[in-house]
mmCIF file with all atom_site columns, C-alpha atoms in Angstrom:
data_model
loop_
_atom_site.group_PDB
_atom_site.id
_atom_site.type_symbol
_atom_site.label_atom_id
_atom_site.label_alt_id
_atom_site.label_comp_id
_atom_site.label_asym_id
_atom_site.label_entity_id
_atom_site.label_seq_id
_atom_site.pdbx_PDB_ins_code
_atom_site.Cartn_x
_atom_site.Cartn_y
_atom_site.Cartn_z
_atom_site.occupancy
_atom_site.B_iso_or_equiv
_atom_site.pdbx_formal_charge
_atom_site.auth_seq_id
_atom_site.auth_comp_id
_atom_site.auth_asym_id
_atom_site.auth_atom_id
_atom_site.pdbx_PDB_model_num
ATOM 1  C CA . UNK A 1 1  ? 96.451  103.961 127.355 1.00 0.00 ? 1287 UNK A CA 1
ATOM 2  C CA . UNK A 1 2  ? 94.462  106.672 125.745 1.00 0.00 ? 1288 UNK A CA 1
ATOM 3  C CA . UNK A 1 3  ? 92.505  109.663 126.843 1.00 0.00 ? 1289 UNK A CA 1
ATOM 4  C CA . UNK A 1 4  ? 94.244  112.984 127.283 1.00 0.00 ? 1290 UNK A CA 1
ATOM 5  C CA . UNK A 1 5  ? 97.729  111.414 127.246 1.00 0.00 ? 1291 UNK A CA 1
ATOM 6  C CA . UNK A 1 6  ? 97.211  109.939 123.787 1.00 0.00 ? 1292 UNK A CA 1
ATOM 7  C CA . UNK A 1 7  ? 95.447  112.845 122.081 1.00 0.00 ? 1293 UNK A CA 1
ATOM 8  C CA . UNK A 1 8  ? 97.432  114.938 119.619 1.00 0.00 ? 1294 UNK A CA 1
ATOM 9  C CA . UNK A 1 9  ? 100.234 112.355 119.358 1.00 0.00 ? 1295 UNK A CA 1
ATOM 10 C CA . UNK A 1 10 ? 101.306 110.721 116.141 1.00 0.00 ? 1296 UNK A CA 1
ATOM 11 C CA . UNK A 1 11 ? 103.160 107.450 115.960 1.00 0.00 ? 1297 UNK A CA 1
ATOM 12 C CA . UNK A 1 12 ? 106.312 107.722 113.887 1.00 0.00 ? 1298 UNK A CA 1
ATOM 13 C CA . UNK A 1 13 ? 108.332 104.682 112.854 1.00 0.00 ? 1299 UNK A CA 1
ATOM 14 C CA . UNK A 1 14 ? 111.854 105.393 111.638 1.00 0.00 ? 1300 UNK A CA 1
ATOM 15 C CA . UNK A 1 15 ? 113.466 102.425 109.944 1.00 0.00 ? 1301 UNK A CA 1
ATOM 16 C CA . UNK A 1 16 ? 116.955 101.621 108.767 1.00 0.00 ? 1302 UNK A CA 1
ATOM 17 C CA . UNK A 1 17 ? 118.484 98.872  106.693 1.00 0.00 ? 1303 UNK A CA 1
ATOM 18 C CA . UNK A 1 18 ? 121.867 98.117  108.232 1.00 0.00 ? 1304 UNK A CA 1
ATOM 19 C CA . UNK A 1 19 ? 124.817 96.308  106.643 1.00 0.00 ? 1305 UNK A CA 1
ATOM 20 C CA . UNK A 1 20 ? 127.176 95.099  109.367 1.00 0.00 ? 1306 UNK A CA 1
ATOM 21 C CA . UNK A 1 21 ? 130.519 93.331  108.992 1.00 0.00 ? 1307 UNK A CA 1
ATOM 22 C CA . UNK A 1 22 ? 130.182 89.551  109.434 1.00 0.00 ? 1308 UNK A CA 1
ATOM 23 C CA . UNK A 1 23 ? 132.953 89.370  112.039 1.00 0.00 ? 1309 UNK A CA 1
ATOM 24 C CA . UNK A 1 24 ? 131.349 91.915  114.385 1.00 0.00 ? 1310 UNK A CA 1
ATOM 25 C CA . UNK A 1 25 ? 131.467 90.717  118.018 1.00 0.00 ? 1311 UNK A CA 1
ATOM 26 C CA . UNK A 1 26 ? 127.671 91.111  118.423 1.00 0.00 ? 1312 UNK A CA 1
ATOM 27 C CA . UNK A 1 27 ? 126.936 88.566  115.672 1.00 0.00 ? 1313 UNK A CA 1
ATOM 28 C CA . UNK A 1 28 ? 124.763 86.591  115.338 1.00 0.00 ? 1314 UNK A CA 1
ATOM 29 C CA . UNK A 1 29 ? 121.863 88.963  115.933 1.00 0.00 ? 1315 UNK A CA 1
ATOM 30 C CA . UNK A 1 30 ? 118.409 87.961  117.126 1.00 0.00 ? 1316 UNK A CA 1
ATOM 31 C CA . UNK A 1 31 ? 115.070 89.741  116.786 1.00 0.00 ? 1317 UNK A CA 1
ATOM 32 C CA . UNK A 1 32 ? 115.068 90.305  120.565 1.00 0.00 ? 1318 UNK A CA 1
ATOM 33 C CA . UNK A 1 33 ? 118.286 92.370  120.348 1.00 0.00 ? 1319 UNK A CA 1
ATOM 34 C CA . UNK A 1 34 ? 118.639 96.116  120.069 1.00 0.00 ? 1320 UNK A CA 1
ATOM 35 C CA . UNK A 1 35 ? 121.118 98.123  118.003 1.00 0.00 ? 1321 UNK A CA 1
ATOM 36 C CA . UNK A 1 36 ? 122.473 101.636 118.467 1.00 0.00 ? 1322 UNK A CA 1
ATOM 37 C CA . UNK A 1 37 ? 122.301 103.442 115.120 1.00 0.00 ? 1323 UNK A CA 1
ATOM 38 C CA . UNK A 1 38 ? 123.572 107.021 114.916 1.00 0.00 ? 1324 UNK A CA 1
ATOM 39 C CA . UNK A 1 39 ? 123.191 107.290 118.688 1.00 0.00 ? 1325 UNK A CA 1
ATOM 40 C CA . UNK A 1 40 ? 119.583 106.026 118.723 1.00 0.00 ? 1326 UNK A CA 1
ATOM 41 C CA . UNK A 1 41 ? 118.616 102.679 120.283 1.00 0.00 ? 1327 UNK A CA 1
ATOM 42 C CA . UNK A 1 42 ? 116.448 100.676 117.854 1.00 0.00 ? 1328 UNK A CA 1
ATOM 43 C CA . UNK A 1 43 ? 114.712 97.304  117.854 1.00 0.00 ? 1329 UNK A CA 1
ATOM 44 C CA . UNK A 1 44 ? 115.888 94.719  115.347 1.00 0.00 ? 1330 UNK A CA 1
ATOM 45 C CA . UNK A 1 45 ? 112.937 93.692  113.203 1.00 0.00 ? 1331 UNK A CA 1
ATOM 46 C CA . UNK A 1 46 ? 112.931 90.539  111.128 1.00 0.00 ? 1332 UNK A CA 1
ATOM 47 C CA . UNK A 1 47 ? 115.612 87.916  110.792 1.00 0.00 ? 1333 UNK A CA 1
ATOM 48 C CA . UNK A 1 48 ? 119.119 89.136  109.899 1.00 0.00 ? 1334 UNK A CA 1
ATOM 49 C CA . UNK A 1 49 ? 120.334 87.930  106.525 1.00 0.00 ? 1335 UNK A CA 1
ATOM 50 C CA . UNK A 1 50 ? 123.882 86.739  105.883 1.00 0.00 ? 1336 UNK A CA 1
ATOM 51 C CA . UNK A 1 51 ? 125.103 87.463  102.363 1.00 0.00 ? 1337 UNK A CA 1
ATOM 52 C CA . UNK A 1 52 ? 127.526 84.528  102.497 1.00 0.00 ? 1338 UNK A CA 1
ATOM 53 C CA . UNK A 1 53 ? 130.726 84.491  100.462 1.00 0.00 ? 1339 UNK A CA 1
ATOM 54 C CA . UNK A 1 54 ? 131.449 86.273  97.201  1.00 0.00 ? 1340 UNK A CA 1
ATOM 55 C CA . UNK A 1 55 ? 131.813 83.556  94.529  1.00 0.00 ? 1341 UNK A CA 1
ATOM 56 C CA . UNK A 1 56 ? 134.575 85.494  92.768  1.00 0.00 ? 1342 UNK A CA 1
ATOM 57 C CA . UNK A 1 57 ? 136.753 86.617  95.675  1.00 0.00 ? 1343 UNK A CA 1
ATOM 58 C CA . UNK A 1 58 ? 135.734 84.228  98.466  1.00 0.00 ? 1344 UNK A CA 1
ATOM 59 C CA . UNK A 1 59 ? 135.351 87.166  100.884 1.00 0.00 ? 1345 UNK A CA 1
ATOM 60 C CA . UNK A 1 60 ? 132.492 87.204  103.379 1.00 0.00 ? 1346 UNK A CA 1
ATOM 61 C CA . UNK A 1 61 ? 129.698 89.637  102.621 1.00 0.00 ? 1347 UNK A CA 1
ATOM 62 C CA . UNK A 1 62 ? 127.851 91.776  105.167 1.00 0.00 ? 1348 UNK A CA 1
ATOM 63 C CA . UNK A 1 63 ? 125.037 90.792  107.484 1.00 0.00 ? 1349 UNK A CA 1
ATOM 64 C CA . UNK A 1 64 ? 121.910 92.771  106.607 1.00 0.00 ? 1350 UNK A CA 1
ATOM 65 C CA . UNK A 1 65 ? 119.182 93.572  109.122 1.00 0.00 ? 1351 UNK A CA 1
ATOM 66 C CA . UNK A 1 66 ? 116.302 95.985  109.597 1.00 0.00 ? 1352 UNK A CA 1
ATOM 67 C CA . UNK A 1 67 ? 116.028 98.192  112.664 1.00 0.00 ? 1353 UNK A CA 1
ATOM 68 C CA . UNK A 1 68 ? 113.103 100.409 113.693 1.00 0.00 ? 1354 UNK A CA 1
ATOM 69 C CA . UNK A 1 69 ? 112.543 103.139 116.241 1.00 0.00 ? 1355 UNK A CA 1
ATOM 70 C CA . UNK A 1 70 ? 108.968 103.880 117.247 1.00 0.00 ? 1356 UNK A CA 1
ATOM 71 C CA . UNK A 1 71 ? 108.070 107.211 118.857 1.00 0.00 ? 1357 UNK A CA 1
ATOM 72 C CA . UNK A 1 72 ? 104.794 108.847 119.730 1.00 0.00 ? 1358 UNK A CA 1
#
């Protein structure tokens, strides 16, 4: 790709750090999955991290993952 279609276009990457509940039905996530964030479909980038259990309360922590949307 290039030429006249590519001229005057900037690539913009919008990224989010998402904290999802551990019991969400879409868990576990993979880097090949997509997530809808504020109505926008994004690619999951990197491996999701599980915060494990709180040592004081024993409650499960969130699952953290990064999601990006590339335009342009």
